[in-house]
XYZ file of C-alpha atoms in Angstrom:
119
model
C 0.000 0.000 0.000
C 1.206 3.623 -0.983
C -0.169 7.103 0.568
C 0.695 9.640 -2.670
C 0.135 13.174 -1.293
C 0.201 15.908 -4.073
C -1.096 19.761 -4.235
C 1.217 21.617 -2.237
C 3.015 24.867 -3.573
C 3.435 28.583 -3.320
C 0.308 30.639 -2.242
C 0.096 34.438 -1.068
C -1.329 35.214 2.271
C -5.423 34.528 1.824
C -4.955 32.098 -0.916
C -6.074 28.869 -1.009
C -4.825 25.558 -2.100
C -6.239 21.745 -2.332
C -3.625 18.504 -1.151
C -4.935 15.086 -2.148
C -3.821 12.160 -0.367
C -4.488 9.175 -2.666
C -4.133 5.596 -1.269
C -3.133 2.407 -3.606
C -2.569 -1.138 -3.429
C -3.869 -4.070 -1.944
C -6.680 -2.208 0.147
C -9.725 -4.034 1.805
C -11.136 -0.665 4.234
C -9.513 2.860 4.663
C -10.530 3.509 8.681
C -9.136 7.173 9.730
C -7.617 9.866 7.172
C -5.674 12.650 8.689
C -3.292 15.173 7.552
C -0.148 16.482 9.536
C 2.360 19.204 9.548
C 5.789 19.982 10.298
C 7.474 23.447 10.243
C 10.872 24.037 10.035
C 12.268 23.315 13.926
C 8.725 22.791 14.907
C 7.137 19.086 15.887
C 4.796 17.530 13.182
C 1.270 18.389 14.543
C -2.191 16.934 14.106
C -4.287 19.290 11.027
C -7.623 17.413 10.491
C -8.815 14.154 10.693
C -11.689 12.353 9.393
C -12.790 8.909 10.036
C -14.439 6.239 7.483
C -18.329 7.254 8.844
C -17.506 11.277 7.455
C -16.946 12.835 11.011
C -14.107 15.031 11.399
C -12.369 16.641 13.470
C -9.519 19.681 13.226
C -6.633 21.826 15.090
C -7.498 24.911 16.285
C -5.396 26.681 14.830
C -7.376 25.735 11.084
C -10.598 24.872 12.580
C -12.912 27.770 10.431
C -10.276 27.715 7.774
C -9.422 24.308 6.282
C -11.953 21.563 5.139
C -11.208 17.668 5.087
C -12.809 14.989 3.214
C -12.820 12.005 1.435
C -13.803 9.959 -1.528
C -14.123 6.188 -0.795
C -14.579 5.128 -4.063
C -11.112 6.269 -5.108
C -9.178 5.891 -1.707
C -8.598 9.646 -1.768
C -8.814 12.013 1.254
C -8.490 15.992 0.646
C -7.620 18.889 2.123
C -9.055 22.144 1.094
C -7.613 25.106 2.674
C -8.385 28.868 2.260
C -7.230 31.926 3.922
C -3.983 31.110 4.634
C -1.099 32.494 6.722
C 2.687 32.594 6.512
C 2.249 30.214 9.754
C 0.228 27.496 8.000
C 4.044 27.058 5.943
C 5.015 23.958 6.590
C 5.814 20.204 4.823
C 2.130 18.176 5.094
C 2.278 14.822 5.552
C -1.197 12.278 5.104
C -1.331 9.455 7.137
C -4.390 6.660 6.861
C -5.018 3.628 8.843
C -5.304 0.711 6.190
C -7.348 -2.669 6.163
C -5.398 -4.924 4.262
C -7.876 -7.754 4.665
C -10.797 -7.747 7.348
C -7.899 -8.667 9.925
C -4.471 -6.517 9.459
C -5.040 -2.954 10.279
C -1.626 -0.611 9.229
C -0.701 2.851 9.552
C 0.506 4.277 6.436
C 2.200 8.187 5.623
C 2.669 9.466 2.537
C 6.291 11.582 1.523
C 4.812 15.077 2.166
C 3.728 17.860 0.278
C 5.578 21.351 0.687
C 3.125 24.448 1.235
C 4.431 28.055 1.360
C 2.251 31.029 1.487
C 4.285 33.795 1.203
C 4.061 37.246 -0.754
C-alpha cells in the first residue's frame, strides 16, 4: 500500500490551495484519514482528521479555515484550505489507517507535500 500526497506549492497570504492524499494497493477498508504538519524546527502536529463514517475533526489553529474529506470510491482524502497564513508554511504529511484484509489494520504516511504562502 502507498499514501501519494500531491497539491502543495506557493500561495500568497489569503490564498487557497487543495492537497490530495491518494491511497493504492492491496486495500480491503480505509478507517481514519488525517493530515499532519511539520514546520521548520517545529514538531509535526495533528491538522484534520476524518474517520471512514464522514466525522471530522480539526486543530485549532485551522478549525474555520481548512476543510477535510474524502472519496471512498477512489481511496482519496483531501484537504481544502483557504485563507492562509505565513504560519500554515510547513511540509504536510497524510497518514491513513489501512485494512489490508478484514484482519491486518496498518498505519501508512505518505512523503509530504511542501506548502508556502508567502508574498
Amino acid at each position: 500500500v502507498q499514501l501519494q500526497a500531491s497539491g502543495g506549492g506557493l500561495v500568497q497570504p489569503g490564498g487557497s490551495l487543495r492537497l490530495s492524499c491518494a491511497a493504492s494497493g492491496t486495500i480491503f477498508s480505509i478507517n481514519a484519514m488525517r493530515w499532519y504538519r511539520q514546520a521548520p524546527g517545529k514538531q509535526r502536529e495533528l491538522v484534520a482528521a476524518i474517520l471512514s463514517d464522514g466525522s471530522t475533526g480539526y486543530a485549532d489553529s485551522t478549525e474555520g479555515r481548512f476543510t477535510i474529506s474524502r472519496d471512498n470510491a477512489k481511496n482519496t482524502a483531501y484537504l481544502q484550505m483557504n485563507s492562509l497564513k505565513p504560519e500554515d508554511t510547513a511540509v504536510y504529511y497524510c497518514n491513513a489507517k489501512i485494512l489490508v484484509n478484514r484482519n491486518y489494520e496498518y498505519d501508512y504516511w505518505g512523503q509530504g507535500t511542501l506548502v508556502t504562502v508567502s508574498s
